[in-house]
Short mmCIF file of C-alpha atoms in Angstrom, two decimals:
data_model
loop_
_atom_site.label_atom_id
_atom_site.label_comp_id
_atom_site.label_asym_id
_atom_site.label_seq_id
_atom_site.Cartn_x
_atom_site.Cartn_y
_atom_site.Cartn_z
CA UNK A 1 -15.42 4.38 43.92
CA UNK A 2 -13.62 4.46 40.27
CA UNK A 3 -11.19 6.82 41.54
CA UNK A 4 -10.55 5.78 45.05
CA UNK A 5 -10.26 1.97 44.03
CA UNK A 6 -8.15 2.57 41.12
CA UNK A 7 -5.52 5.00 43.55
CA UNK A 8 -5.61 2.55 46.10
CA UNK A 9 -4.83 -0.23 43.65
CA UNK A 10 -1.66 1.41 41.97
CA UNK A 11 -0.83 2.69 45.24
CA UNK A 12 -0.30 -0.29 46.77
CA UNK A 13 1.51 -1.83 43.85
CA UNK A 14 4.65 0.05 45.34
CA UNK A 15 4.98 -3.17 47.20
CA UNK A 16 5.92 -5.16 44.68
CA UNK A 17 9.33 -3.17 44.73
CA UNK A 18 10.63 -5.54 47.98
CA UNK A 19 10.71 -8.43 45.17
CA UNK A 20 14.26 -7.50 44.33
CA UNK A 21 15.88 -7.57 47.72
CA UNK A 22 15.61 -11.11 48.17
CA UNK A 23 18.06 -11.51 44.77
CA UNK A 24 20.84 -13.78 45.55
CA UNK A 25 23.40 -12.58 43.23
CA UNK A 26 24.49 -15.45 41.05
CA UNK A 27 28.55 -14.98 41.26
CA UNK A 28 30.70 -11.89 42.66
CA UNK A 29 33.33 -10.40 40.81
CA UNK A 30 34.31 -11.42 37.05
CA UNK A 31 36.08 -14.92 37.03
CA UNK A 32 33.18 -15.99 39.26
CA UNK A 33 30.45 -14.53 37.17
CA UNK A 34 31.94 -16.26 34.42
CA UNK A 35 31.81 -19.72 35.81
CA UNK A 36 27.92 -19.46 36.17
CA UNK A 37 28.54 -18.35 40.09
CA UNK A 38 29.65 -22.36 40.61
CA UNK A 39 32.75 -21.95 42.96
CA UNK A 40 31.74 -24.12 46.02
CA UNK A 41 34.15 -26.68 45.04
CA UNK A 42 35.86 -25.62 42.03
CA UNK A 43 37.87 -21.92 43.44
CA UNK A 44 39.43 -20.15 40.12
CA UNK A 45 39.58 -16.83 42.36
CA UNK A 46 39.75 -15.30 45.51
CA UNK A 47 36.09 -13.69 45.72
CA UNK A 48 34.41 -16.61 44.65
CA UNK A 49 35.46 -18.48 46.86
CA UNK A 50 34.70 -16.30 49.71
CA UNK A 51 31.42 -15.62 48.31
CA UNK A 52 30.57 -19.56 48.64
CA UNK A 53 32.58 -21.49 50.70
CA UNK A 54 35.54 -20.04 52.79
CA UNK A 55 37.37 -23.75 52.98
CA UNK A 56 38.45 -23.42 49.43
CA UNK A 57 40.45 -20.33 50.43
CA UNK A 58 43.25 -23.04 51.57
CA UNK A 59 43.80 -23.76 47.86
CA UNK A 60 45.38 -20.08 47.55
CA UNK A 61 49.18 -19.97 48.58
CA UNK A 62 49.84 -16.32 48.35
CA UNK A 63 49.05 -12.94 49.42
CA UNK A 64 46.48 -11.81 46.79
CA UNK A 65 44.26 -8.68 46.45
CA UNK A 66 41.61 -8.62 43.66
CA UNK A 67 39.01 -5.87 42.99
CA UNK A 68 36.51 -5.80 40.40
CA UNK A 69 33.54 -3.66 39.05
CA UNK A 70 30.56 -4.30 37.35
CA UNK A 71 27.95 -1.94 35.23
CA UNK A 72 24.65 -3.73 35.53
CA UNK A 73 21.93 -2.63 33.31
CA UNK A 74 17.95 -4.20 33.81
CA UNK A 75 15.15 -4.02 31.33
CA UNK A 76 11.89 -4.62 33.11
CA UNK A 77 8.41 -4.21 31.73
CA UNK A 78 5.51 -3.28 34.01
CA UNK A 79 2.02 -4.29 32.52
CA UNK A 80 -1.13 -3.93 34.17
CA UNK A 81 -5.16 -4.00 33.63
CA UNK A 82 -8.25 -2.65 35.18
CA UNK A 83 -11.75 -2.98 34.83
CA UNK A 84 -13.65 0.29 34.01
CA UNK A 85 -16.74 1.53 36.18
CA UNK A 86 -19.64 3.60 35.53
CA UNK A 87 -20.43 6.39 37.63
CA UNK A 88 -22.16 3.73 40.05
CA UNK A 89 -18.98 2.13 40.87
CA UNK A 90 -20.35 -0.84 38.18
CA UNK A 91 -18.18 -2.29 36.31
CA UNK A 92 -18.81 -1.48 32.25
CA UNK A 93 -17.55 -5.00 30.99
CA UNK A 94 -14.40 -3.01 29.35
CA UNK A 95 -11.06 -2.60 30.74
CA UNK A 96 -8.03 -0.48 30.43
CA UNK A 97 -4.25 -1.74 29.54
CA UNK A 98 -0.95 -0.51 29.53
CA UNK A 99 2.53 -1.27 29.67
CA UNK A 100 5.78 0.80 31.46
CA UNK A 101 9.48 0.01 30.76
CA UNK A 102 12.03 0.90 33.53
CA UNK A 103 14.44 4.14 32.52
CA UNK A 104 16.64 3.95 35.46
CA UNK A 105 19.80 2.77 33.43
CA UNK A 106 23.21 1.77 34.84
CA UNK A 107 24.25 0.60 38.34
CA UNK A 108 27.54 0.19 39.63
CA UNK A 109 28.15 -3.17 41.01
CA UNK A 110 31.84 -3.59 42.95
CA UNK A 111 33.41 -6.36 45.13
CA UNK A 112 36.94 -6.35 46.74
CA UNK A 113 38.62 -9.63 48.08
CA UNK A 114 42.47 -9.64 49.66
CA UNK A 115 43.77 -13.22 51.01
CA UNK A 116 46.58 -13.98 53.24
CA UNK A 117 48.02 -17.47 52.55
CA UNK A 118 51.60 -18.98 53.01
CA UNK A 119 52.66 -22.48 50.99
CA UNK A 120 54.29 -23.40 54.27
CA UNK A 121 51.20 -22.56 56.66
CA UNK A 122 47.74 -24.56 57.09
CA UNK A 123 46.06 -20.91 57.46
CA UNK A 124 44.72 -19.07 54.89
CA UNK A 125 42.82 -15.97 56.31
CA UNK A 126 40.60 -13.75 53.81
CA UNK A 127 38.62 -10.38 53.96
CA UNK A 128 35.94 -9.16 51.82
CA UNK A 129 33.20 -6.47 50.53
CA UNK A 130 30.79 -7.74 48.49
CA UNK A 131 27.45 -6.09 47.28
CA UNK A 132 25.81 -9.48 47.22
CA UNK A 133 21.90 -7.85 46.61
CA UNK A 134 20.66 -4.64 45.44
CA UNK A 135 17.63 -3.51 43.07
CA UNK A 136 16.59 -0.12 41.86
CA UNK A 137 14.08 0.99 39.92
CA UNK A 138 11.79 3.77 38.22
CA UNK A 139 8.65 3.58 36.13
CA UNK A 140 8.13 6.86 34.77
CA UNK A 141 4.56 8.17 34.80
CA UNK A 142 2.35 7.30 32.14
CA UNK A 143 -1.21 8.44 30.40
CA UNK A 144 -1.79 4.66 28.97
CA UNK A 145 -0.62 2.28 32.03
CA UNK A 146 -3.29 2.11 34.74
CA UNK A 147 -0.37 1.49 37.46
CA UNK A 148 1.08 4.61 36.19
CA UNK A 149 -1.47 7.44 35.71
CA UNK A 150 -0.63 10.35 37.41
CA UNK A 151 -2.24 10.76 40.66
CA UNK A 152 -4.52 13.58 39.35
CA UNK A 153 -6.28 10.77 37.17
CA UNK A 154 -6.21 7.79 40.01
CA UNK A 155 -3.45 6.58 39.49
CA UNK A 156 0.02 6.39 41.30
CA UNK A 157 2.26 7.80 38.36
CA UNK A 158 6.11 7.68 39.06
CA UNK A 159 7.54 4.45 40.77
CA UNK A 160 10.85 4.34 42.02
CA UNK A 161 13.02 2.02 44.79
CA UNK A 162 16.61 1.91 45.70
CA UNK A 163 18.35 -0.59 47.59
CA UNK A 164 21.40 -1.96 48.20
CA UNK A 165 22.95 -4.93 50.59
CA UNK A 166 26.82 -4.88 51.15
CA UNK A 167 28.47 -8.06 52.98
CA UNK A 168 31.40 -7.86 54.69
CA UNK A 169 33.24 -11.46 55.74
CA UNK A 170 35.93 -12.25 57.45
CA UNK A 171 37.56 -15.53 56.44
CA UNK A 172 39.47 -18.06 58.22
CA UNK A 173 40.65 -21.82 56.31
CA UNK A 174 42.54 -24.42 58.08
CA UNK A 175 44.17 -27.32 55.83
CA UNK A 176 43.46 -30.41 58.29
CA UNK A 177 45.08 -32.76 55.49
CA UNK A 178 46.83 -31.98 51.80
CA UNK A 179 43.38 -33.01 50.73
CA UNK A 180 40.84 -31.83 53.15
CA UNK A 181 39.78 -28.55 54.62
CA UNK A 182 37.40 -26.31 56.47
CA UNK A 183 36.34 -22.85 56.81
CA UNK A 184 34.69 -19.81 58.83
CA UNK A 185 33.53 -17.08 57.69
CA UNK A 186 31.74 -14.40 60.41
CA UNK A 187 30.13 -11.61 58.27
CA UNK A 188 28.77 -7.62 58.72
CA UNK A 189 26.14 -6.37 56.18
CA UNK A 190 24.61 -3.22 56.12
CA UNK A 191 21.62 -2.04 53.93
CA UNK A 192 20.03 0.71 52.58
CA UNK A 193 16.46 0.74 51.33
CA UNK A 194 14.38 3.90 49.70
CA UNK A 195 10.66 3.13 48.53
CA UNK A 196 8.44 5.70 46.50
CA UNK A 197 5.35 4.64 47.86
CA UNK A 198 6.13 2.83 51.36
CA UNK A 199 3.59 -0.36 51.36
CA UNK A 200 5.09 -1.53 55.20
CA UNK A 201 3.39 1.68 56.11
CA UNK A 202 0.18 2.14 57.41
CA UNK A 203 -2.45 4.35 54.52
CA UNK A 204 -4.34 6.85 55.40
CA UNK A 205 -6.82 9.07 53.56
CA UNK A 206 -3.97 10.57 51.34
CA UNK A 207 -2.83 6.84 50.55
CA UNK A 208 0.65 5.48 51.21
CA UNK A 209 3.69 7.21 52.22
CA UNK A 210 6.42 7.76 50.49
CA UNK A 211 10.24 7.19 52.77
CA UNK A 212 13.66 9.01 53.21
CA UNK A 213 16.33 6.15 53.02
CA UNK A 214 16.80 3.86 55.86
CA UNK A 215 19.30 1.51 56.83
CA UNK A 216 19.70 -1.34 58.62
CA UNK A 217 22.74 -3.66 59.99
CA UNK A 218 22.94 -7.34 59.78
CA UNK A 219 25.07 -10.28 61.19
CA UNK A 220 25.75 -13.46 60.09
CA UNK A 221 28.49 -16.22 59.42
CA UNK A 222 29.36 -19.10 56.63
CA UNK A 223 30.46 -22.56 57.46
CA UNK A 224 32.71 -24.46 54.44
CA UNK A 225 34.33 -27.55 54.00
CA UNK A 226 36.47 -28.64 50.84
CA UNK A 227 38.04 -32.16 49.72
CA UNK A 228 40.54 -32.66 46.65
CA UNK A 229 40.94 -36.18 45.89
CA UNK A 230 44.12 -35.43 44.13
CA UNK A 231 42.97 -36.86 40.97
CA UNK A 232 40.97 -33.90 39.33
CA UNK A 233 37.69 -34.33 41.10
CA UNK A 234 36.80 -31.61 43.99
CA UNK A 235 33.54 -31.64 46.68
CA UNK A 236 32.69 -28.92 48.77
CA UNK A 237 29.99 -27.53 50.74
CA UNK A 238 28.75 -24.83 52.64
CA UNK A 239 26.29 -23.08 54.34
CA UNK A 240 25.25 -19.59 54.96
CA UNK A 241 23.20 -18.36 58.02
CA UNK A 242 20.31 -16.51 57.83
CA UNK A 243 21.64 -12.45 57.79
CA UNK A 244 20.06 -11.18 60.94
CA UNK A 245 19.17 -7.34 60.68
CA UNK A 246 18.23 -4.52 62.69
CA UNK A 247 14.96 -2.69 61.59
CA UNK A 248 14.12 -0.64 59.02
CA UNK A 249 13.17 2.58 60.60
CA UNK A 250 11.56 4.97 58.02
CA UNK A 251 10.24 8.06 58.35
CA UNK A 252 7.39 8.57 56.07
CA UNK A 253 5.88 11.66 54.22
CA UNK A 254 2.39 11.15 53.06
CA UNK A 255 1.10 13.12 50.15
CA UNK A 256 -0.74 16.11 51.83
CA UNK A 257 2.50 16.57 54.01
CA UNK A 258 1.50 14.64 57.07
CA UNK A 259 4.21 12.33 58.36
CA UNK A 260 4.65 9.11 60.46
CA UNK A 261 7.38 6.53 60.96
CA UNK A 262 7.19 2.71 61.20
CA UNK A 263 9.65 -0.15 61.46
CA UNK A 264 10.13 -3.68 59.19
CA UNK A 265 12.20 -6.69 59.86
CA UNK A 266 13.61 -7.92 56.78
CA UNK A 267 16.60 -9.93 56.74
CA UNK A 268 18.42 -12.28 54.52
CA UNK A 269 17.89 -16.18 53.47
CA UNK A 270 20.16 -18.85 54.94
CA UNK A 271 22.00 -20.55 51.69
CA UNK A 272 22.81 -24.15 51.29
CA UNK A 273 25.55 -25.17 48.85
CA UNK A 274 27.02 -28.80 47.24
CA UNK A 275 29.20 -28.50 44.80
CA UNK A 276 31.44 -30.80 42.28
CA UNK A 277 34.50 -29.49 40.31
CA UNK A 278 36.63 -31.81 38.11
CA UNK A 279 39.82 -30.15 36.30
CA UNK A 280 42.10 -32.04 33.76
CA UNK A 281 44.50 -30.43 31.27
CA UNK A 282 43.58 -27.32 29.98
CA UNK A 283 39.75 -27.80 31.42
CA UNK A 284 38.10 -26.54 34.69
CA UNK A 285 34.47 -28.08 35.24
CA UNK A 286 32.25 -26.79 38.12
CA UNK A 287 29.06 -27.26 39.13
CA UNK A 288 27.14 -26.12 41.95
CA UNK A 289 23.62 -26.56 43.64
CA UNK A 290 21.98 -23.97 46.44
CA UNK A 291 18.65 -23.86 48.31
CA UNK A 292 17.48 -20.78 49.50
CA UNK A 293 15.77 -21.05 52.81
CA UNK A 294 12.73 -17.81 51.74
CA UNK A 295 10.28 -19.27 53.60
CA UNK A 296 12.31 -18.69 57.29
CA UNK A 297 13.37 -15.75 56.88
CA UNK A 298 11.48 -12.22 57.97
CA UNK A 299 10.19 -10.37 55.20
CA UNK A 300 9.06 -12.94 53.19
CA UNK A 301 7.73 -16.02 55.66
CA UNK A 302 4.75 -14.02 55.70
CA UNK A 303 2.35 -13.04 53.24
CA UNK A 304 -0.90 -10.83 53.10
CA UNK A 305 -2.56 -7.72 54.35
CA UNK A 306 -2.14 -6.25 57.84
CA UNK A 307 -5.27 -5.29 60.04
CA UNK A 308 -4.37 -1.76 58.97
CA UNK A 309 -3.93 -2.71 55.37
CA UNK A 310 -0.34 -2.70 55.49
CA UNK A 311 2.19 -5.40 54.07
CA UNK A 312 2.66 -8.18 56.41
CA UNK A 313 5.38 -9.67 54.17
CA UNK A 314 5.62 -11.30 50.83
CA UNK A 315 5.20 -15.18 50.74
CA UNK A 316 8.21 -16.08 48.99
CA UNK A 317 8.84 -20.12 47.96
CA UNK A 318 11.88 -21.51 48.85
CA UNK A 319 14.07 -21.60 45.60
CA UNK A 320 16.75 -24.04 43.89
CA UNK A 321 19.42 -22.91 42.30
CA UNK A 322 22.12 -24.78 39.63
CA UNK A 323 25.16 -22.88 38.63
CA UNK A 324 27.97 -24.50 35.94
CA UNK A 325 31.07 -23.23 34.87
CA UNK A 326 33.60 -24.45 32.33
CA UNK A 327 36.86 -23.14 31.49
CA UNK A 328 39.68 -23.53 29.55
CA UNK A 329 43.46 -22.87 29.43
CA UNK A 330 44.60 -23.87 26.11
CA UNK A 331 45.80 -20.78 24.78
CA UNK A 332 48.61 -19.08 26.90
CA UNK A 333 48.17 -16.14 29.12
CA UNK A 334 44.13 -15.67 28.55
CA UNK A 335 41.88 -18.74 29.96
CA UNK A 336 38.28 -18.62 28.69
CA UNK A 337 35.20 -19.60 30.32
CA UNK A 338 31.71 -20.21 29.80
CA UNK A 339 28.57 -20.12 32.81
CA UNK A 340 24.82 -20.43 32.68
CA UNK A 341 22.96 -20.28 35.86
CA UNK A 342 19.24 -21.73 36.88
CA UNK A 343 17.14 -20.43 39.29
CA UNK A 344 13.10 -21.14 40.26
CA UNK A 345 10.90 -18.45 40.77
CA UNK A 346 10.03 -18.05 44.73
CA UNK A 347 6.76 -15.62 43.69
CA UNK A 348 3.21 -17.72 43.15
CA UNK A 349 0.29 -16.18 41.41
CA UNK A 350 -1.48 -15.66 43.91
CA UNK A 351 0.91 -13.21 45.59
CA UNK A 352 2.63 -11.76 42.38
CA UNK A 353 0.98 -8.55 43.00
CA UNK A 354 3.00 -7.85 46.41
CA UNK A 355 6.22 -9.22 44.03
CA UNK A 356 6.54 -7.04 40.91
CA UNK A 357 9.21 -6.07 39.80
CA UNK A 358 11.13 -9.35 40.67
CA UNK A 359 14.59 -10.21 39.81
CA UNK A 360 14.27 -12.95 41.46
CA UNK A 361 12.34 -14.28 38.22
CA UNK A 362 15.36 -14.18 36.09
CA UNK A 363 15.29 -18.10 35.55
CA UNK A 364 18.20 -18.82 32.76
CA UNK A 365 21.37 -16.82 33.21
CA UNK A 366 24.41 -16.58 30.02
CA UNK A 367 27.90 -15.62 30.90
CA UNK A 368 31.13 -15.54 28.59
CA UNK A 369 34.39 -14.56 30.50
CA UNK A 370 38.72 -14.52 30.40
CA UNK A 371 41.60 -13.43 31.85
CA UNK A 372 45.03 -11.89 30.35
CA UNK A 373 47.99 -12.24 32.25
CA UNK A 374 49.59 -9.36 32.13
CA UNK A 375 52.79 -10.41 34.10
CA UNK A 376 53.20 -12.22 37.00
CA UNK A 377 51.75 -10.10 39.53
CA UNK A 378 48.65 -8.78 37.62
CA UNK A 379 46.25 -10.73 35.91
CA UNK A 380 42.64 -8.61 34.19
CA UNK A 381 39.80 -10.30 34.53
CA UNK A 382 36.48 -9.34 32.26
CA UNK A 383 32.78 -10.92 31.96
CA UNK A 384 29.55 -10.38 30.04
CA UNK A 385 26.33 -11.53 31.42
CA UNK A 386 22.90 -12.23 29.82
CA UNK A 387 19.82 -13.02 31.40
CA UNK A 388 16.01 -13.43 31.16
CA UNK A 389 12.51 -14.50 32.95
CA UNK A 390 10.96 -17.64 31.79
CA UNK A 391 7.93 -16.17 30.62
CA UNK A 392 6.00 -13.33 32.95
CA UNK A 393 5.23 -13.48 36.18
CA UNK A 394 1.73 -12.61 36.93
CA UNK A 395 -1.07 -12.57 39.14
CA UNK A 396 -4.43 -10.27 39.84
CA UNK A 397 -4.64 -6.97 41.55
CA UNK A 398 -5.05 -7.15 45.10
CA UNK A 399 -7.23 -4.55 47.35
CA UNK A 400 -7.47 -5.59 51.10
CA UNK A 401 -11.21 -3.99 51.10
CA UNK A 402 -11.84 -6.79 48.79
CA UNK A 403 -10.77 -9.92 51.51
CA UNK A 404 -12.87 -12.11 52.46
CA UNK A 405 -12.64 -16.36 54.05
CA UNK A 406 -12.80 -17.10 50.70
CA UNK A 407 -10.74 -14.22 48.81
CA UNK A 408 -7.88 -13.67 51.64
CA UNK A 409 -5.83 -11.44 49.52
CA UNK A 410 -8.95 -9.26 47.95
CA UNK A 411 -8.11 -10.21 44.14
CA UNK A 412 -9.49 -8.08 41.68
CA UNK A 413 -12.20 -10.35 38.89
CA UNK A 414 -10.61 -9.34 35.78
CA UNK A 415 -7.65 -7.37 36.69
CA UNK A 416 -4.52 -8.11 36.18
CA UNK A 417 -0.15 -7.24 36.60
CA UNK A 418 2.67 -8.70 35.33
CA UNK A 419 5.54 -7.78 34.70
CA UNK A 420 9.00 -9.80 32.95
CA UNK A 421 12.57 -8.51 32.52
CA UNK A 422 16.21 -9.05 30.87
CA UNK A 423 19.31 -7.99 32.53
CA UNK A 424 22.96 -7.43 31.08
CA UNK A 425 26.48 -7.12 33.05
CA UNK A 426 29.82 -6.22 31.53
CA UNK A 427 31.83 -6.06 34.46
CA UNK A 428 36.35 -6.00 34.80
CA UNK A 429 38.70 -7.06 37.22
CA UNK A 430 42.05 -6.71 38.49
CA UNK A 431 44.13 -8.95 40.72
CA UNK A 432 47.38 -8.13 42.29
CA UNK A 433 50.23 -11.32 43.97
CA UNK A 434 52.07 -9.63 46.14
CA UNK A 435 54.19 -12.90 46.57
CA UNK A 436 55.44 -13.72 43.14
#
């Protein structure tokens, strides 16, 4: 039993990988970013308004194209604990501990925005590419971390994902007053998803199977609506469908060369957004709340072990979400702004073990930004982002031979994984008026 438990165990840890492709980026691009993500009601640019309510799009008066690209870099630690059993398959009373920090390093993160808008007209019409979600990581193999022991010692060794989401909206704002406005936004994602093991898969003897990259495509549409009282204060609001996708369709490789395919519906959380924005002299003041509607939405609505010990899904919490933004415009030719961003953790203990690696548990969120006006037509844009879990997120090992009524999930007595992260951004823009 000590080896097959322990191999089963760190196999199906590969799970926790899906954790990340629920992350609702905080902002997109690097004036939006710098404001925290807040934008609902308070546009500074282009992209973030597209990115959260497509009404505020009447606000611009020009033809504008932005593009901007960010180098995201994650730090998370994987720890994990075992008990240790005799040749009987006892358990000796001692355990075994490690820890494993990520090496993948630097991902690209880019977003492109153009806007069509006339002083004279009521429509403003917008087009975007965002990468709104996206997650990769690898956990190099290890002699010390249970999770990580090569496979050779009954363990799972290397652990590596890739995944990426990019949006595509098409924006339409109509002015129905000087003050008030609304907006549409239809939108076309398409995703790409590689897992090292596959835990939507069916095991067999040889354990879980690893996948060549699949891809999926998704449809959706945002709903906006903006108000400017005229004297500095701003409300807006909008809301996000849920991003319907296609399947998953991966072919699997198992690890004595056998191979199978299998299918999973995972699609993307309906958003709801309020926000405030107040601007007066040389200040601009937004702030913005979200819900994130988890708990609908495939993938992670259910929780558990399949019949054939497969994931049925991953029990994600609705989450809440508070973004602020503050900038100023004293000094000519380079605003500066300041952002922190809030966000709850959807993952409970008692599921943390399908949910690890997370960055969805990056709670408290830092951002310094500016711009430099160049000339008329081109303005730079940069950002630098800080953020960190409150704490670790953490839960026991789960083994499906170990469910019962009373232990649905088969926890492990006196196991344990957890795992907590930092992430940093340093990301630069460009924007380009056609009209001036």
């Amino acid at each position: 039993m000590k080896n097959s438990f322990l191999k089963l165990i760190t196999l199906l840890f590969a799970s926790t990988l899906f954790a990340q492709t629920g992350h609702v980026m905080q902002g997109v691009g690097a004036v939006n970013m710098s404001m925290g993500g807040a934008a609902t009601a308070q546009p500074l640019d282009i992209s973030g308004a597209m990115q959260w309510n497509p009404a505020a799009l009447s606000t611009f008066d020009q033809k504008l194209i932005k593009f901007d690209l960010g180098l995201f870099f994650s730090a998370p630690e994987l720890n994990s604990t075992v008990p240790i059993f005799d040749s009987n398959g006892q358990p000796t009373g001692n355990f075994m501990s490690g820890t494993t920090a990520d090496d993948r390093g630097i991902s690209p993160m880019p977003a492109l925005a153009m806007v069509w808008g006339k002083e004279d007209s009521k429509h403003t019409f917008g087009v975007s590419a965002f990468g709104i979600s996206g997650f990769g990581v690898t956990f190099p193999e290890s002699t010390t971390n249970p999770i990580n022991m090569p496979q050779s010692m009954g363990g799972f060794g290397k652990i590596e994902s890739d995944y990426m989401l990019l949006q595509v909206g098409f924006s339409w704002a109509y002015e129905l007053s000087d003050k008030f406005s609304i907006g549409v936004q239809p939108t076309m994602n398409y995703a790409a998803l590689e897992l090292m093991p596959n835990p939507t898969a069916n095991p067999t003897q040889a354990g879980y199977p690893s996948t060549d990259k699949a891809t999926a495509i998704g449809f959706g549409a945002q709903f906006g609506v903006f108000f400017d009282t005229g004297s500095g204060f701003k409300l807006g609001a909008s809301y996000k469908t849920t991003q319907k996708f296609s399947e998953f369709e991966f072919n699997n490789t198992y690890l004595d060369g056998s191979t199978a395919t299998n299918n999973f519906q995972m699609d993307y959380p309906a958003i709801l957004s309020f926000g405030l924005g107040y601007s007066k002299g040389n200040f601009d003041f937004a702030l913005d709340y979200r819900s994130v509607d988890y708990e609908n939405t495939d993938g992670f609505s259910k929780t558990g072990w399949t019949q054939t010990a497969s994931v049925a899904g991953f029990g994600w919490k609705n989450i809440n979400i508070i973004s602020a933004g503050l900038q100023y415009k004293g000094i000519e030719k380079f605003p500066l702004r300041l952002g922190y961003t809030y966000s709850s953790n959807p993952i409970e203990s008692d599921v943390a073990f399908f949910n690890i690696p997370a960055t969805a548990v990056i709670a408290n969120a830092f951002q310094f930004g500016f711009s430099y006006e160049i000339s008329d037509k081109i303005m730079l844009d940069a950002v630098y982002h800080h953020g960190a879990s409150d704490g670790k997120t953490s839960g026991q090992l789960l083994n499906p031979m170990f469910a019962s009524a009373n232990n649905p999930y088969g926890a492990i007595p006196g196991s344990e994984v957890s795992y907590d992260m930092t992430t940093d951004l340093i990301m630069f823009g460009i924007s380009y008026n056609f009209l001036k």
